CSV table of C-alpha atoms in Angstrom, one decimal:
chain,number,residue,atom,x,y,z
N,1,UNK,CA,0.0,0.0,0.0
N,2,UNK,CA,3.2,2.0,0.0
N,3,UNK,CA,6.7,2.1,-0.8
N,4,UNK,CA,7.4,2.1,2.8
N,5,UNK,CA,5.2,-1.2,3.1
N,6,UNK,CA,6.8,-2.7,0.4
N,7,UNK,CA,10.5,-1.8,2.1
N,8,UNK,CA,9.6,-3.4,5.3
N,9,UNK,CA,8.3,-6.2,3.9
N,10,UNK,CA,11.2,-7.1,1.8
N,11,UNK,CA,13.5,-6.1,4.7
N,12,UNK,CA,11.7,-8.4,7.0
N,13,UNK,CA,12.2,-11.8,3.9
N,14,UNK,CA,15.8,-10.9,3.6
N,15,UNK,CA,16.1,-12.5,7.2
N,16,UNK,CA,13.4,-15.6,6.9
N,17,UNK,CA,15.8,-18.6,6.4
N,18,UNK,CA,12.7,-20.5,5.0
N,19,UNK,CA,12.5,-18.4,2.0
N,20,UNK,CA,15.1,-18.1,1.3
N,21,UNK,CA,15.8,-21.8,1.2
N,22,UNK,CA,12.3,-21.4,-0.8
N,23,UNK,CA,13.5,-18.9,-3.6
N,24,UNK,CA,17.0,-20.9,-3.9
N,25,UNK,CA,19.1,-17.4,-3.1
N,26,UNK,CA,18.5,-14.3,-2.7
N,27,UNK,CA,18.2,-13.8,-6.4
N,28,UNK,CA,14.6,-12.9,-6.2
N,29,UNK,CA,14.7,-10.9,-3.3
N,30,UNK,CA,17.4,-8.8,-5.0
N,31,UNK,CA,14.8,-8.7,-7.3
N,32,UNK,CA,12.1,-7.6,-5.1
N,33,UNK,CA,14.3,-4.9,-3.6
N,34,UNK,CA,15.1,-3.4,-7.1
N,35,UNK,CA,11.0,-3.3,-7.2
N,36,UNK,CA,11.1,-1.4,-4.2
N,37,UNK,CA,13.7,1.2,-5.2
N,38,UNK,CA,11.9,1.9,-8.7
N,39,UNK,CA,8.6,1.9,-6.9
N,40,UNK,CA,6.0,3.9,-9.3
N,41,UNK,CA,4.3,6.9,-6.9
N,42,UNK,CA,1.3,6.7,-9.3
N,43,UNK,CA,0.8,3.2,-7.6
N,44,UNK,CA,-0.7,5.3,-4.4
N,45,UNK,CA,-0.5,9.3,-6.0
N,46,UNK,CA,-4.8,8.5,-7.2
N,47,UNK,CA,-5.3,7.7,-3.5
N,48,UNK,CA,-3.3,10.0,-1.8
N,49,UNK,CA,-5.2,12.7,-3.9
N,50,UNK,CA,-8.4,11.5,-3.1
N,51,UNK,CA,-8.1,11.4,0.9
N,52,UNK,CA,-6.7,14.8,0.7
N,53,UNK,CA,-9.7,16.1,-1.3
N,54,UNK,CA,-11.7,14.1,1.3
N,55,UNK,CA,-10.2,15.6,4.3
N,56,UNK,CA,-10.4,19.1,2.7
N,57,UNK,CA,-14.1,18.5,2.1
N,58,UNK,CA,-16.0,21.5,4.5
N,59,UNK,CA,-18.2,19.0,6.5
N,60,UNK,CA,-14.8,16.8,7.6
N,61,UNK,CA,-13.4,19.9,8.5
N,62,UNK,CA,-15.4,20.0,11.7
N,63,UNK,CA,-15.0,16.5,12.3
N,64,UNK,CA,-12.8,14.0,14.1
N,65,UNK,CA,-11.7,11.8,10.9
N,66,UNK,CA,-10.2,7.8,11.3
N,67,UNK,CA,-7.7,6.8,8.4
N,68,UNK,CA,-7.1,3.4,7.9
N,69,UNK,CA,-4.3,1.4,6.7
N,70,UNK,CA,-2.9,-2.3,6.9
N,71,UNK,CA,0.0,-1.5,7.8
N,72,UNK,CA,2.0,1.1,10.1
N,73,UNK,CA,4.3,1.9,7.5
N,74,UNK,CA,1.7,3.6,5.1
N,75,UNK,CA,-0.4,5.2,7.9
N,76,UNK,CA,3.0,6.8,8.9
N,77,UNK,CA,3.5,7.6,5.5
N,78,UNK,CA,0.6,9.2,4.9
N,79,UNK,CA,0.6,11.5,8.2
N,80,UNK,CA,4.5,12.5,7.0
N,81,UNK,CA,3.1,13.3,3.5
N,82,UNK,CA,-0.3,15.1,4.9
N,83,UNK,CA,1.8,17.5,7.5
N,84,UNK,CA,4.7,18.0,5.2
N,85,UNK,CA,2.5,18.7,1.9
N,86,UNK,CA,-1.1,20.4,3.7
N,87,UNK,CA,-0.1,23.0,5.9
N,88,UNK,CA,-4.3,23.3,6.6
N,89,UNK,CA,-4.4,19.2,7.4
N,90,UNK,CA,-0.9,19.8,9.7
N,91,UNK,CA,-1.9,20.6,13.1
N,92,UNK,CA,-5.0,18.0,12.4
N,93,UNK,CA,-3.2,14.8,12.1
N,94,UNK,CA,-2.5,12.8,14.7
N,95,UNK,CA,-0.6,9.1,14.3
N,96,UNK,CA,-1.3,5.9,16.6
N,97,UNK,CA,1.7,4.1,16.0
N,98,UNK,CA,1.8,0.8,17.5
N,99,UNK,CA,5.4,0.7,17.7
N,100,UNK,CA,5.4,3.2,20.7
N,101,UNK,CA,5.0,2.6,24.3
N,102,UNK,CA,1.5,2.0,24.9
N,103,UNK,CA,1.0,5.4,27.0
N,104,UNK,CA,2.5,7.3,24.0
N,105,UNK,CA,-0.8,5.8,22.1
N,106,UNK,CA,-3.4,6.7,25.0
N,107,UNK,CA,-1.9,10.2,24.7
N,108,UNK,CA,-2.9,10.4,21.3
N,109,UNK,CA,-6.1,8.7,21.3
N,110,UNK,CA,-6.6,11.4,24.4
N,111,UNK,CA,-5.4,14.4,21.9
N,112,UNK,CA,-7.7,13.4,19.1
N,113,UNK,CA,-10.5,12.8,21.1
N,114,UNK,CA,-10.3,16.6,22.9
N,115,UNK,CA,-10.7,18.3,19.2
N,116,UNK,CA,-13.4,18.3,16.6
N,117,UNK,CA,-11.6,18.5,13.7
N,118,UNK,CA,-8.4,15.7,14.2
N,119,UNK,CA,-7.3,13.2,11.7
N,120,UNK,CA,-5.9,10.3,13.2
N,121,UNK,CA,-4.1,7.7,11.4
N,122,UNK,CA,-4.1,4.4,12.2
N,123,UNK,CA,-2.7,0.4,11.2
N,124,UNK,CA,-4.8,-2.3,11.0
N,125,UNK,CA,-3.3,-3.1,14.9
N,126,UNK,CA,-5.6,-0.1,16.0
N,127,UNK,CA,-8.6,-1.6,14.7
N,128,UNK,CA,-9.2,-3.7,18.1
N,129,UNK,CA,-9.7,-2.9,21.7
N,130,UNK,CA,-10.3,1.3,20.8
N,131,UNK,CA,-13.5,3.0,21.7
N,132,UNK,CA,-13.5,5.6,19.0
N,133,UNK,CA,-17.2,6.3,18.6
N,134,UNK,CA,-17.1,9.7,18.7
N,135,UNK,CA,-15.9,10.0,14.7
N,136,UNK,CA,-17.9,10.6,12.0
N,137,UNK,CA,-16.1,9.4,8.9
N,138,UNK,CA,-13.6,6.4,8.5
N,139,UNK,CA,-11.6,5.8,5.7
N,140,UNK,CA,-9.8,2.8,4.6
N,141,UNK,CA,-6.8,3.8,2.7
N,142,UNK,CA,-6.7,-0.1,1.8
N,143,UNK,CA,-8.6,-3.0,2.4
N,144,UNK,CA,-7.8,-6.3,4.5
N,145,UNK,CA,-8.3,-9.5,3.1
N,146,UNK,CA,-9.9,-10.7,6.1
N,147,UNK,CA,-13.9,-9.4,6.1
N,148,UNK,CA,-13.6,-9.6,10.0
N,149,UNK,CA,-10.8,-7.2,10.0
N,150,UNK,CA,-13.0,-4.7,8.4
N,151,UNK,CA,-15.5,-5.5,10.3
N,152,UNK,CA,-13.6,-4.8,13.5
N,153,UNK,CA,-12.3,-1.1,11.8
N,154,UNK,CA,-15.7,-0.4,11.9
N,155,UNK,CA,-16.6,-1.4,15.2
N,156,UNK,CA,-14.4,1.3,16.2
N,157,UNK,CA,-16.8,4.1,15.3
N,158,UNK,CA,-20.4,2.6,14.8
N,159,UNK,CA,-21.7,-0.1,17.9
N,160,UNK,CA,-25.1,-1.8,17.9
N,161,UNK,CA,-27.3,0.3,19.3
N,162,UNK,CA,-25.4,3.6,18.4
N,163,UNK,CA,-27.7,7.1,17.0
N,164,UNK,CA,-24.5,8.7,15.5
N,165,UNK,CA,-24.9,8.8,11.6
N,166,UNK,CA,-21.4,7.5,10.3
N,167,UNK,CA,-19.7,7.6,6.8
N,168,UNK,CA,-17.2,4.6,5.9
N,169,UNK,CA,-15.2,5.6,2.7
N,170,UNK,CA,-13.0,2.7,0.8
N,171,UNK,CA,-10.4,4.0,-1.5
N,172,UNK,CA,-9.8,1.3,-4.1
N,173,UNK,CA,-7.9,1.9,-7.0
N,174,UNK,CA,-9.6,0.4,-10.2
N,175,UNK,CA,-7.5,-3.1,-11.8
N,176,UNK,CA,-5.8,-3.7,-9.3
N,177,UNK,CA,-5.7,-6.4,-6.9
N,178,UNK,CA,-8.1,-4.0,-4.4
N,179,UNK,CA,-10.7,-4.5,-6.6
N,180,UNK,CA,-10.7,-8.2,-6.3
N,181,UNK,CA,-10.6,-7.9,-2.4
N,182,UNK,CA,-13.8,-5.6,-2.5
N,183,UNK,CA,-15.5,-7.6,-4.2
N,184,UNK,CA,-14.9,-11.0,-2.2
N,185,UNK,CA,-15.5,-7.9,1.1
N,186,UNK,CA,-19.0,-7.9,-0.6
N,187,UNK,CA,-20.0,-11.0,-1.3
């Protein structure tokens, strides 16, 4: 769902004995990182473009806003890229990252929760145990395999029984791999 993704992912293989014993060398994951270094931006540019006409849309102005991503390397990504690119979405964005010490998170969750009009970013890991009802809009920057997974993401806004109107937004990029996932997500 990133470059960054992509990087970790391949960093993580260059270690896993198993594959490669499986691949017979590390032919193909020389191959994989030369993938990684030519990475197209347009791969994620329609998408980035999209969440930030989203976010600049009046009525998410004034409210609290989840992002969604599989992994922690693209939701990081996309809060460096927001606050480095929107100076209007900088002070907004806020980034649970489940790599820091689990106080570090509350602080955040606290932060977002005391203004209106925050953005928070978030990995798949943040889509279990979080009581974020108070947000209005949830978008999934990408799309779990797993229909449970999505189904827990959205647990973290809407709860049986809850009055709040909610908005979930999938951005999937057309041919591509996402579209096969929503579709299996919909049947």
């Amino acid at each position: 769902s990133s470059k960054r993704a992509f990087g970790e992912s391949i960093s993580s293989l260059k270690f896993n004995k198993s594959i490669q014993r499986q691949f017979k060398g590390k032919n193909f994951l020389i191959e994989l990182e030369g993938f990684r270094i030519q990475y197209p931006e347009s791969l994620i540019t329609p998408k980035l473009d999209k969440l930030v006409q989203l976010l600049l849309n009046q009525e998410m102005r004034r409210e609290r806003v989840l992002v969604f991503s599989q992994y922690q390397e693209t939701a990081s990504f996309i809060y460096d890229y927001l606050r480095n690119n929107y100076s209007e979405l900088r002070e907004r964005c806020k980034l649970y990252n489940e790599k820091t010490p689990s106080a570090e998170r509350d602080k955040v969750i606290e932060q977002f929760k005391d203004k209106n009009n925050t953005i928070l970013m978030c990995p798949g890991e943040a889509s279990e145990g979080l009581n974020l009802q108070l947000c209005s809009f949830m978008i999934n920057f990408d799309l779990p395999w797993d229909p449970m997974k999505l189904e827990q993401r959205i647990g973290r806004i809407q709860r049986i029984g809850g009055k709040r109107k909610i908005n979930i937004i999938n951005l999937i990029l057309d041919n591509t791999i996402e579209t096969d996932i929503w579709i299996i997500l919909e049947e």
